[in-house]
Short mmCIF file of C-alpha atoms and ligand atoms in Angstrom, two decimals:
data_model
loop_
_atom_site.label_atom_id
_atom_site.label_comp_id
_atom_site.label_asym_id
_atom_site.label_seq_id
_atom_site.Cartn_x
_atom_site.Cartn_y
_atom_site.Cartn_z
CA MET P 1 -4.79 -0.57 2.06
CA ASN P 2 -6.49 -3.93 1.76
CA GLU P 3 -4.47 -5.14 4.77
CA TYR P 4 -5.88 -2.18 6.80
CA ASP P 5 -9.39 -2.94 5.48
CA SER P 6 -9.10 -6.68 6.22
CA ASN P 7 -8.12 -5.90 9.88
CA ARG P 8 -11.05 -3.60 10.22
CA ILE P 9 -13.38 -6.13 8.60
CA TYR P 10 -12.19 -8.61 11.28
CA ASP P 11 -12.86 -6.03 14.07
CA LEU P 12 -16.40 -5.80 12.74
CA VAL P 13 -17.17 -9.50 12.29
CA LYS P 14 -15.88 -10.22 15.81
CA LEU P 15 -18.86 -8.19 17.08
CA ILE P 16 -21.19 -10.88 15.67
CA GLY P 17 -19.17 -13.80 17.02
CA PHE P 18 -16.79 -14.67 14.34
CA SER P 19 -13.13 -15.47 15.05
CA LYS P 20 -10.11 -16.43 12.77
CA THR P 21 -9.12 -19.96 12.16
CA ASN P 22 -6.07 -21.45 10.65
CA ILE P 23 -7.92 -24.77 9.98
CA LYS P 24 -9.46 -23.84 6.58
CA ASN P 25 -11.78 -26.70 6.21
CA GLN P 26 -13.40 -25.92 9.54
CA ALA P 27 -14.37 -22.40 8.55
CA ASP P 28 -18.02 -21.24 8.48
CA CYS P 29 -17.18 -18.29 6.44
CA TYR P 30 -14.67 -17.51 3.80
CA LEU P 31 -14.04 -13.77 3.07
CA LEU P 32 -11.77 -12.74 0.23
CA ASN P 33 -10.80 -9.10 0.26
CA THR P 34 -9.75 -8.21 -3.28
CA CYS P 35 -7.75 -5.83 -5.41
CA HIS P 36 -8.69 -4.84 -8.92
CA ILE P 37 -5.58 -2.80 -9.93
CA ARG P 38 -4.46 -5.37 -12.59
CA GLU P 39 -6.22 -8.11 -14.41
CA LYS P 40 -4.41 -10.90 -12.79
CA ALA P 41 -5.74 -9.82 -9.36
CA ALA P 42 -9.33 -10.35 -10.51
CA GLU P 43 -8.69 -13.66 -12.07
CA LYS P 44 -6.99 -14.79 -8.84
CA VAL P 45 -10.32 -14.26 -7.09
CA TYR P 46 -12.21 -16.79 -9.24
CA HIS P 47 -9.38 -19.16 -9.04
CA GLU P 48 -9.33 -19.00 -5.26
CA ILE P 49 -13.15 -19.42 -5.01
CA GLY P 50 -12.68 -22.53 -7.22
CA ARG P 51 -10.18 -23.92 -4.74
CA VAL P 52 -12.49 -23.28 -1.75
CA LYS P 53 -15.33 -24.98 -3.64
CA LYS P 54 -13.10 -28.10 -4.10
CA ASP P 55 -11.96 -28.05 -0.41
CA PHE P 56 -15.52 -28.02 0.76
CA LYS P 57 -16.91 -30.51 -1.76
CA LYS P 58 -17.76 -33.04 0.94
CA LEU P 59 -18.44 -30.53 3.75
CA LYS P 60 -21.02 -27.97 4.69
CA LYS P 61 -20.73 -24.98 2.41
CA PRO P 62 -19.23 -21.98 4.02
CA LEU P 63 -20.64 -18.50 3.67
CA VAL P 64 -18.58 -17.00 0.88
CA ILE P 65 -18.06 -13.23 0.74
CA VAL P 66 -16.06 -11.21 -1.76
CA SER P 67 -15.12 -7.71 -0.60
CA GLY P 68 -12.87 -4.98 -2.06
CA CYS P 69 -12.41 -3.48 -5.40
CA VAL P 70 -13.11 -6.58 -7.55
CA ALA P 71 -16.38 -6.77 -5.81
CA GLN P 72 -17.08 -3.15 -6.61
CA ALA P 73 -16.07 -3.44 -10.28
CA GLU P 74 -17.75 -6.75 -11.17
CA SER P 75 -20.85 -6.33 -8.95
CA ASP P 76 -23.65 -8.87 -9.44
CA GLU P 77 -21.62 -10.31 -12.43
CA MET P 78 -19.56 -12.11 -9.66
CA ILE P 79 -22.49 -13.96 -8.33
CA LYS P 80 -23.74 -14.85 -11.87
CA ARG P 81 -20.18 -16.15 -12.84
CA GLU P 82 -19.66 -17.94 -9.56
CA PRO P 83 -22.86 -18.76 -7.67
CA TYR P 84 -20.87 -20.21 -4.88
CA ILE P 85 -20.46 -16.52 -3.76
CA ASP P 86 -23.13 -15.40 -1.36
CA ILE P 87 -22.31 -11.83 -0.56
CA VAL P 88 -20.43 -9.20 -2.63
CA ILE P 89 -19.48 -6.07 -0.81
CA GLY P 90 -17.57 -2.93 -1.98
CA PRO P 91 -14.71 -1.21 -0.27
CA GLN P 92 -16.82 1.77 0.77
CA SER P 93 -19.64 -0.24 2.43
CA TYR P 94 -17.78 -2.92 4.44
CA HIS P 95 -18.91 -1.26 7.68
CA LYS P 96 -22.29 -2.91 7.07
CA ILE P 97 -20.81 -6.40 6.99
CA GLY P 98 -22.25 -7.54 10.29
CA ASP P 99 -25.85 -6.68 9.33
CA LEU P 100 -25.33 -8.16 5.89
CA ILE P 101 -24.22 -11.45 7.23
CA LEU P 102 -27.08 -11.61 9.72
CA ASN P 103 -29.54 -10.73 6.93
CA TYR P 104 -28.11 -13.46 4.73
CA GLN P 105 -28.37 -15.98 7.54
CA ARG P 106 -32.05 -15.08 8.04
CA LYS P 107 -33.21 -14.84 4.45
CA ARG P 108 -30.63 -16.93 2.44
CA GLU P 109 -30.86 -14.34 -0.39
CA LYS P 110 -27.68 -13.38 -2.16
CA ILE P 111 -26.47 -9.82 -1.33
CA ASN P 112 -24.74 -7.22 -3.49
CA GLU P 113 -23.84 -4.09 -1.42
CA LEU P 114 -21.84 -1.42 -3.41
CA GLU P 115 -22.86 1.96 -2.03
CA PHE P 116 -20.20 4.68 -1.68
CA ASP P 117 -20.84 5.34 2.03
CA VAL P 118 -17.33 6.49 2.86
CA ILE P 119 -18.25 9.12 5.47
CA GLU P 120 -20.62 6.70 7.18
CA LYS P 121 -18.05 4.03 6.94
CA PHE P 122 -15.36 5.90 8.86
CA ASP P 123 -17.90 7.30 11.32
CA SER P 124 -18.99 3.74 12.13
CA LEU P 125 -15.39 2.41 12.24
CA GLU P 126 -14.46 5.19 14.66
CA LYS P 127 -16.79 3.57 17.31
CA ILE P 128 -14.92 0.22 17.09
CA PRO P 129 -11.38 0.40 18.28
CA ASN P 130 -8.77 -0.78 15.68
CA SER P 131 -7.37 -3.87 17.28
CA GLN P 132 -4.28 -4.01 15.07
CA ASN P 133 -1.19 -4.54 17.33
CA LYS P 134 1.68 -4.77 14.99
CA ILE P 135 4.92 -2.76 15.54
CA SER P 136 4.51 -1.23 12.13
CA SER P 137 0.71 -0.46 11.70
CA TYR P 138 -1.23 0.91 8.80
CA LEU P 139 -3.67 3.82 9.23
CA THR P 140 -5.85 4.89 6.35
CA ILE P 141 -6.33 8.67 6.32
CA GLN P 142 -7.57 9.25 2.74
CA GLU P 143 -9.34 7.20 0.08
CA GLY P 144 -10.26 7.44 -3.51
CA CYS P 145 -8.94 9.60 -6.33
CA ASP P 146 -10.10 12.55 -8.53
CA LYS P 147 -7.15 12.41 -10.87
CA PHE P 148 -8.38 9.85 -13.43
CA CYS P 149 -5.23 8.55 -15.05
CA ASN P 150 -6.36 6.90 -18.20
CA PHE P 151 -5.19 3.44 -17.14
CA CYS P 152 -6.49 3.26 -13.55
CA VAL P 153 -9.60 1.84 -11.94
CA VAL P 154 -9.12 3.47 -8.61
CA PRO P 155 -11.45 6.43 -9.20
CA TYR P 156 -14.20 4.00 -10.20
CA THR P 157 -13.73 1.40 -7.56
CA ARG P 158 -12.78 3.45 -4.46
CA GLY P 159 -14.68 6.55 -5.47
CA PRO P 160 -13.87 10.26 -5.29
CA GLU P 161 -11.19 11.66 -2.89
CA TYR P 162 -12.21 11.58 0.70
CA SER P 163 -10.14 12.80 3.68
CA ARG P 164 -11.05 11.41 7.14
CA PRO P 165 -11.47 13.99 9.89
CA PHE P 166 -8.17 15.00 11.45
CA LYS P 167 -9.20 14.24 15.14
CA GLN P 168 -10.54 10.79 14.10
CA ILE P 169 -7.11 9.96 12.67
CA ILE P 170 -5.16 11.23 15.59
CA ASN P 171 -7.36 9.27 18.05
CA GLU P 172 -6.83 6.11 15.92
CA ALA P 173 -3.05 6.75 15.90
CA ASN P 174 -2.95 7.01 19.68
CA ASN P 175 -4.94 3.93 19.96
CA LEU P 176 -2.58 2.00 17.68
CA VAL P 177 0.48 3.19 19.71
CA ASN P 178 -1.35 2.07 22.92
CA ASN P 179 -1.74 -1.28 21.24
CA GLY P 180 2.04 -1.42 20.75
CA ALA P 181 2.70 0.25 17.34
CA ARG P 182 5.99 2.07 17.12
CA GLU P 183 5.70 2.91 13.45
CA ILE P 184 2.70 4.14 11.60
CA ILE P 185 2.23 4.05 7.90
CA LEU P 186 -0.39 6.58 6.81
CA LEU P 187 -2.34 5.32 3.84
CA GLY P 188 -4.25 6.66 0.94
CA GLN P 189 -4.57 6.18 -2.82
CA ASN P 190 -3.42 9.73 -2.99
CA VAL P 191 -2.31 10.13 0.57
CA ASN P 192 -0.73 13.52 0.01
CA ALA P 193 -3.96 14.95 -1.35
CA TYR P 194 -5.26 14.73 2.27
CA ASN P 195 -7.26 17.85 2.81
CA PHE P 196 -9.71 18.34 5.62
CA LEU P 197 -11.39 21.57 6.59
CA GLU P 198 -12.74 22.17 10.12
CA ASN P 199 -13.53 25.53 11.88
CA LYS P 200 -11.82 27.36 9.01
CA LYS P 201 -8.62 25.34 9.62
CA ASN P 202 -7.19 23.47 6.75
CA TYR P 203 -5.52 20.19 7.79
CA ARG P 204 -3.04 18.66 5.36
CA LEU P 205 -0.82 15.59 5.46
CA SER P 206 1.80 17.76 6.98
CA SER P 207 -0.46 18.63 9.84
CA ILE P 208 -0.97 14.97 10.58
CA ILE P 209 2.73 14.19 10.58
CA LYS P 210 3.42 17.18 12.90
CA GLU P 211 0.73 15.99 15.30
CA LEU P 212 1.95 12.39 15.30
CA GLU P 213 5.45 13.57 16.12
CA ASN P 214 4.15 14.44 19.63
CA ILE P 215 3.23 10.91 20.40
CA THR P 216 6.05 9.88 22.68
CA ASP P 217 6.10 6.18 22.06
CA LEU P 218 5.81 6.45 18.30
CA LYS P 219 9.13 6.14 16.73
CA ARG P 220 8.64 6.27 12.95
CA ILE P 221 6.13 7.88 10.58
CA ARG P 222 5.74 6.91 6.83
CA TYR P 223 3.07 7.50 4.25
CA MET P 224 2.11 6.11 0.89
CA THR P 225 1.14 6.45 -1.91
CA SER P 226 1.76 9.92 -2.97
CA HIS P 227 1.15 11.69 -6.27
CA PRO P 228 3.92 14.14 -7.49
CA LYS P 229 1.38 16.91 -8.02
CA ASP P 230 0.46 16.87 -4.29
CA MET P 231 4.06 17.11 -3.03
CA THR P 232 3.41 20.61 -1.60
CA ASP P 233 6.15 22.71 0.09
CA ASP P 234 4.57 22.18 3.57
CA LEU P 235 4.92 18.46 3.12
CA ILE P 236 8.51 18.73 1.77
CA ASP P 237 9.53 20.87 4.76
CA CYS P 238 8.56 17.93 6.96
CA TYR P 239 11.70 16.24 5.78
CA ARG P 240 13.66 19.00 7.49
CA ASP P 241 11.47 19.59 10.57
CA CYS P 242 9.93 16.15 11.50
CA GLU P 243 12.55 13.84 13.11
CA LYS P 244 10.15 10.83 13.10
CA LEU P 245 9.36 11.18 9.38
CA MET P 246 11.49 8.57 7.72
CA PRO P 247 13.94 9.77 4.89
CA PHE P 248 12.36 7.43 2.30
CA LEU P 249 9.60 8.41 -0.21
CA HIS P 250 7.66 6.24 -2.52
CA LEU P 251 6.75 8.51 -5.37
CA PRO P 252 5.30 6.86 -8.53
CA ILE P 253 5.99 8.31 -11.90
CA GLN P 254 4.87 5.38 -14.15
CA THR P 255 7.05 6.27 -17.09
CA GLY P 256 9.95 8.52 -17.94
CA SER P 257 8.52 9.58 -21.34
CA ASP P 258 6.69 12.94 -21.50
CA ARG P 259 4.76 11.73 -24.44
CA ILE P 260 3.39 8.66 -22.53
CA LEU P 261 2.82 10.69 -19.37
CA LYS P 262 0.43 12.84 -21.48
CA LEU P 263 -1.29 9.86 -22.99
CA MET P 264 -1.67 8.51 -19.44
CA ASN P 265 -3.26 11.71 -18.31
CA ARG P 266 -0.81 11.97 -15.44
CA LYS P 267 -0.95 15.74 -15.14
CA HIS P 268 2.72 16.13 -14.62
CA ASP P 269 5.78 15.74 -16.87
CA LYS P 270 9.25 14.43 -16.15
CA SER P 271 10.79 17.79 -15.28
CA TYR P 272 8.01 18.46 -12.79
CA TYR P 273 8.76 15.07 -11.16
CA MET P 274 12.52 15.75 -11.18
CA ASN P 275 11.92 19.20 -9.70
CA VAL P 276 10.05 17.60 -6.74
CA ILE P 277 12.88 15.02 -6.17
CA ASN P 278 15.53 17.79 -6.24
CA LYS P 279 13.65 20.05 -3.90
CA ILE P 280 13.45 17.22 -1.40
CA LYS P 281 17.04 16.27 -1.80
CA LYS P 282 17.96 19.88 -1.23
CA ILE P 283 16.16 19.82 2.13
CA ASN P 284 17.49 16.45 3.18
CA GLU P 285 20.32 15.02 1.13
CA ASN P 286 19.92 11.52 2.82
CA ILE P 287 16.42 10.92 1.41
CA LYS P 288 15.93 7.90 -0.88
CA PHE P 289 13.18 7.09 -3.35
CA SER P 290 11.19 4.37 -4.76
CA SER P 291 8.62 4.45 -7.57
CA ASP P 292 6.02 2.52 -9.64
CA PHE P 293 6.43 1.87 -13.41
CA ILE P 294 4.10 0.70 -16.07
CA VAL P 295 5.75 -0.85 -19.08
CA GLY P 296 4.10 -1.25 -22.45
CA TYR P 297 1.41 1.43 -22.10
CA PRO P 298 -0.53 1.59 -25.34
CA GLY P 299 1.62 3.51 -27.85
CA GLU P 300 4.91 3.08 -26.01
CA ILE P 301 7.75 2.91 -28.45
CA GLU P 302 11.48 2.13 -27.84
CA LYS P 303 12.30 5.79 -27.44
CA ASP P 304 9.75 6.17 -24.61
CA PHE P 305 11.06 3.04 -22.87
CA ASN P 306 14.64 4.43 -23.09
CA ASP P 307 13.43 7.61 -21.51
CA THR P 308 12.22 5.58 -18.57
CA VAL P 309 15.54 3.83 -18.37
CA LYS P 310 17.27 7.18 -18.33
CA LEU P 311 15.10 8.44 -15.53
CA ILE P 312 15.81 5.44 -13.46
CA GLN P 313 19.51 5.97 -13.94
CA ASP P 314 19.10 9.64 -12.95
CA VAL P 315 17.21 9.18 -9.79
CA ILE P 316 18.59 5.75 -8.59
CA PHE P 317 15.55 4.28 -6.81
CA ILE P 318 16.34 1.89 -4.04
CA ASN P 319 13.28 -0.17 -4.54
CA SER P 320 10.45 -0.07 -7.09
CA TYR P 321 7.39 -1.80 -8.44
CA SER P 322 7.10 -2.37 -12.06
CA PHE P 323 4.37 -4.07 -14.15
CA ILE P 324 3.26 -4.57 -17.67
CA TYR P 325 0.27 -2.30 -18.49
CA SER P 326 -2.96 -4.24 -17.77
CA SER P 327 -6.12 -3.08 -19.61
CA ARG P 328 -8.93 -2.37 -17.12
CA PRO P 329 -12.50 -2.32 -18.43
CA GLY P 330 -14.26 0.94 -18.15
CA THR P 331 -11.08 3.00 -18.16
CA PRO P 332 -10.26 5.41 -21.02
CA ALA P 333 -7.08 3.56 -21.98
CA ALA P 334 -9.05 0.27 -22.38
CA LYS P 335 -10.18 1.49 -25.79
CA ASN P 336 -6.59 1.55 -27.11
CA LYS P 337 -4.88 -1.10 -29.08
CA LEU P 338 -2.57 -3.26 -26.90
CA ASN P 339 1.30 -3.29 -27.47
CA SER P 340 2.99 -6.51 -28.39
CA LEU P 341 3.07 -8.57 -25.24
CA LYS P 342 6.43 -10.02 -26.25
CA ILE P 343 8.11 -6.66 -26.53
CA SER P 344 6.58 -5.39 -23.26
CA GLN P 345 7.80 -8.53 -21.51
CA GLU P 346 11.31 -7.93 -22.84
CA ARG P 347 11.17 -4.29 -21.68
CA LEU P 348 10.04 -5.33 -18.26
CA VAL P 349 12.80 -7.83 -17.93
CA LYS P 350 15.41 -5.17 -18.98
CA LEU P 351 13.84 -2.50 -16.59
CA GLN P 352 13.68 -4.87 -13.67
CA LYS P 353 17.35 -5.89 -14.22
CA ILE P 354 18.51 -2.28 -13.93
CA LEU P 355 16.14 -1.58 -10.89
CA ILE P 356 17.50 -4.66 -9.12
CA HIS P 357 21.10 -3.72 -10.01
CA ASN P 358 20.55 -0.34 -8.38
CA GLN P 359 18.83 -2.02 -5.41
CA ILE P 360 21.91 -4.24 -5.03
CA GLU P 361 24.41 -1.41 -5.30
CA ASN P 362 22.41 0.41 -2.70
CA ASN P 363 22.35 -2.56 -0.22
CA LYS P 364 26.01 -3.22 -0.85
CA LYS P 365 26.88 0.18 0.65
CA TYR P 366 25.81 -0.97 4.14
CA LEU P 367 28.26 -3.84 4.23
CA GLU P 368 30.30 -3.79 7.50
CA LYS P 369 28.44 -0.66 8.53
CA TYR P 370 25.75 -0.18 11.31
CA CYS P 371 22.14 0.42 10.47
CA GLU P 372 19.34 1.63 12.72
CA VAL P 373 16.64 -1.01 12.58
CA LEU P 374 13.18 -1.05 14.18
CA VAL P 375 12.64 -4.57 15.42
CA GLU P 376 9.32 -5.88 14.23
CA ASN P 377 9.26 -9.57 15.19
CA LYS P 378 11.25 -12.65 15.90
CA LEU P 379 11.36 -15.01 12.83
CA LYS P 380 9.31 -18.27 13.11
CA ASN P 381 11.48 -21.25 13.87
CA SER P 382 14.63 -19.28 13.99
CA SER P 383 16.80 -17.43 16.46
CA LYS P 384 16.74 -14.44 14.04
CA TYR P 385 14.80 -11.17 14.21
CA PHE P 386 13.13 -9.13 11.45
CA GLY P 387 13.12 -5.36 11.22
CA ARG P 388 13.56 -2.58 8.73
CA THR P 389 16.01 0.32 8.16
CA LYS P 390 14.92 3.89 7.90
CA PHE P 391 14.71 3.36 4.22
CA MET P 392 12.24 0.45 4.61
CA THR P 393 14.86 -2.12 3.66
CA PRO P 394 14.16 -5.53 5.35
CA VAL P 395 16.93 -6.69 7.73
CA LYS P 396 17.19 -10.27 9.19
CA PHE P 397 19.59 -10.42 11.96
CA GLU P 398 20.95 -12.30 15.15
CA SER P 399 20.81 -10.56 18.39
CA GLU P 400 22.25 -11.02 21.90
CA ASP P 401 19.23 -9.26 23.36
CA CYS P 402 16.43 -7.26 21.62
CA SER P 403 12.71 -7.10 21.64
CA PRO P 404 10.03 -5.98 19.06
CA GLY P 405 9.40 -2.32 19.09
CA GLU P 406 13.06 -1.43 19.88
CA LEU P 407 15.39 0.62 17.74
CA VAL P 408 18.67 -1.23 17.51
CA ASN P 409 21.99 -0.86 15.66
CA VAL P 410 22.63 -3.82 13.46
CA LYS P 411 26.07 -4.56 11.91
CA ILE P 412 25.41 -5.64 8.27
CA THR P 413 27.48 -8.60 7.27
CA ASN P 414 25.66 -9.62 4.00
CA PHE P 415 23.04 -8.55 1.59
CA ASN P 416 21.03 -9.50 -1.46
CA HIS P 417 18.69 -7.39 -3.70
CA ASN P 418 15.82 -7.82 -1.31
CA GLY P 419 17.51 -6.92 1.91
CA LEU P 420 20.29 -6.95 4.55
CA PHE P 421 21.62 -9.51 6.98
CA GLY P 422 23.64 -8.91 10.16
CA PHE P 423 23.88 -9.07 13.95
CA HIS P 424 23.17 -6.86 16.83
CA SER P 425 25.35 -6.82 19.86
CA ILE P 426 24.76 -4.59 22.86
CA ASN P 427 27.56 -2.20 22.25
CA LYS P 428 26.50 1.33 21.19
CA THR P 429 27.77 2.14 17.68
CA LYS P 430 26.46 4.99 15.53
CA ALA P 431 24.05 3.69 12.84
CA ALA P 432 23.25 4.77 9.31
N1 LIG M 1 -2.16 7.08 -6.74
C1 LIG M 1 -0.83 6.50 -6.90
C2 LIG M 1 -0.92 5.02 -7.37
C3 LIG M 1 -1.95 4.19 -6.96
S1 LIG M 1 -2.21 2.72 -7.85
C4 LIG M 1 -0.23 7.38 -8.08
O1 LIG M 1 -0.91 7.93 -8.88
O2 LIG M 1 0.97 7.35 -8.18
C5 LIG M 1 -0.81 1.80 -7.62
C6 LIG M 1 0.01 1.45 -8.82
O3 LIG M 1 -0.61 0.45 -9.56
C7 LIG M 1 0.21 2.63 -9.82
O4 LIG M 1 1.18 3.49 -9.45
C8 LIG M 1 0.62 1.86 -11.05
O5 LIG M 1 1.94 1.78 -11.32
C9 LIG M 1 -0.12 0.58 -10.95
N2 LIG M 1 -1.37 0.45 -11.83
C10 LIG M 1 -2.42 1.09 -11.81
N3 LIG M 1 -3.25 0.83 -12.83
C11 LIG M 1 -2.49 -0.13 -13.54
C12 LIG M 1 -2.67 -0.73 -14.83
N4 LIG M 1 -3.83 -0.62 -15.47
N5 LIG M 1 -1.77 -1.57 -15.28
C13 LIG M 1 -0.55 -1.66 -14.63
N6 LIG M 1 -0.27 -1.16 -13.50
C14 LIG M 1 -1.30 -0.32 -12.98
FE1 LIG M 2 -4.88 5.82 -10.20
FE2 LIG M 2 -3.06 7.19 -8.85
FE3 LIG M 2 -3.82 8.01 -11.13
FE4 LIG M 2 -5.57 8.20 -9.14
S1 LIG M 2 -3.54 9.33 -9.43
S2 LIG M 2 -6.09 7.50 -11.18
S3 LIG M 2 -4.95 6.37 -8.01
S4 LIG M 2 -2.76 6.13 -10.75
#
């Protein structure tokens, strides 16, 4: 979502005369769009500002802006801790960035803008075309969260759940496809909680997917990140009815232990999660899954961790994100005693070994087979191209002739845990 926000911030600052530069030391403005989900992310911000300060030591100080969730969470503390920062702006008020910069340039007073103006934000953004022109483009449809898992900062930094108006989303999708997008990834912290009411009609994520199916030049639709509780039947049915919806679902569970799920306030247990997975598999047996895992949640014991390992072996995720629990100030879990870091690290290594093993076993299956790949770009300084399979797996390949935006059949000749390698020739062979 930060990538989507960064692109939109750029669309906004272009209006007051800014453009991007790759020559860092010549920049007049330095903007860091930040994430607060884990502690390391926040520390990275201060580290990065320190680096900018050093780079500009003998030069004119650039305007320094911190946006995003670290800005929201740390507020004016940021400016106190690092006076090199001039403007702090939260994720729900970045539509005001142009005025804030102009005000700062006039008055030279530090600015801290953290209002939750999410409706106003999207209404303002609607008036400025999204200039993103990537083959695979992000589109935020929902923000915030009302679920309050005990470990998570999202409800505090992004605010309550908000669903953008249906028509606003469809217009933006058409605009992205006109810019060249062939895949749209619908985004939200709880994307499947999307719920918009207009003229007594209730629009859900499934309504958006069905509407996007009608955009002729759009080839693929994805969405993330979903919560198991919001995998409603209308959405599950899309895996049967919507050809452009890719058969790959990122569905975080966090842990395979019911005891820890309860302590986390996840509002679902393992059997609920497995039920959802099985329902989807029943509708479309080709669908593959990925997930998020938190290791070392306060109170996690060996048995809980083994339950997670068991779940991973039951579902066989083809790709996953796993992290050690990071205590976030202001969340309920922050009051708990931390687990031994050493044990958590050992568990993480063990978990990732299994996840990577499963990933390798999955990638191995494609060897000598053909895969349908959406070509995203030509690799820099190389004759190879980059694209992704239906299951989001990255593929690097040689081609006799292809161009970004095309769907091609790539013969897979090699693999590693991250992805596949192969070549594309112009004969027509059925792809996986
Ligand atoms: N709404 C989604 C997840 C959004 S946050 C869901 O509920 O599934 C993205 C991921 O960050 C989470 O799935 C979780 O694995 C991770 N995460 C969030 N808070 C964390 C914390 N305090 N420590 C470690 N990982 C965390
Ligand atoms: Fe965070 Fe997701 Fe839980 Fe919301 S549902 S609090 S975004 S982990």
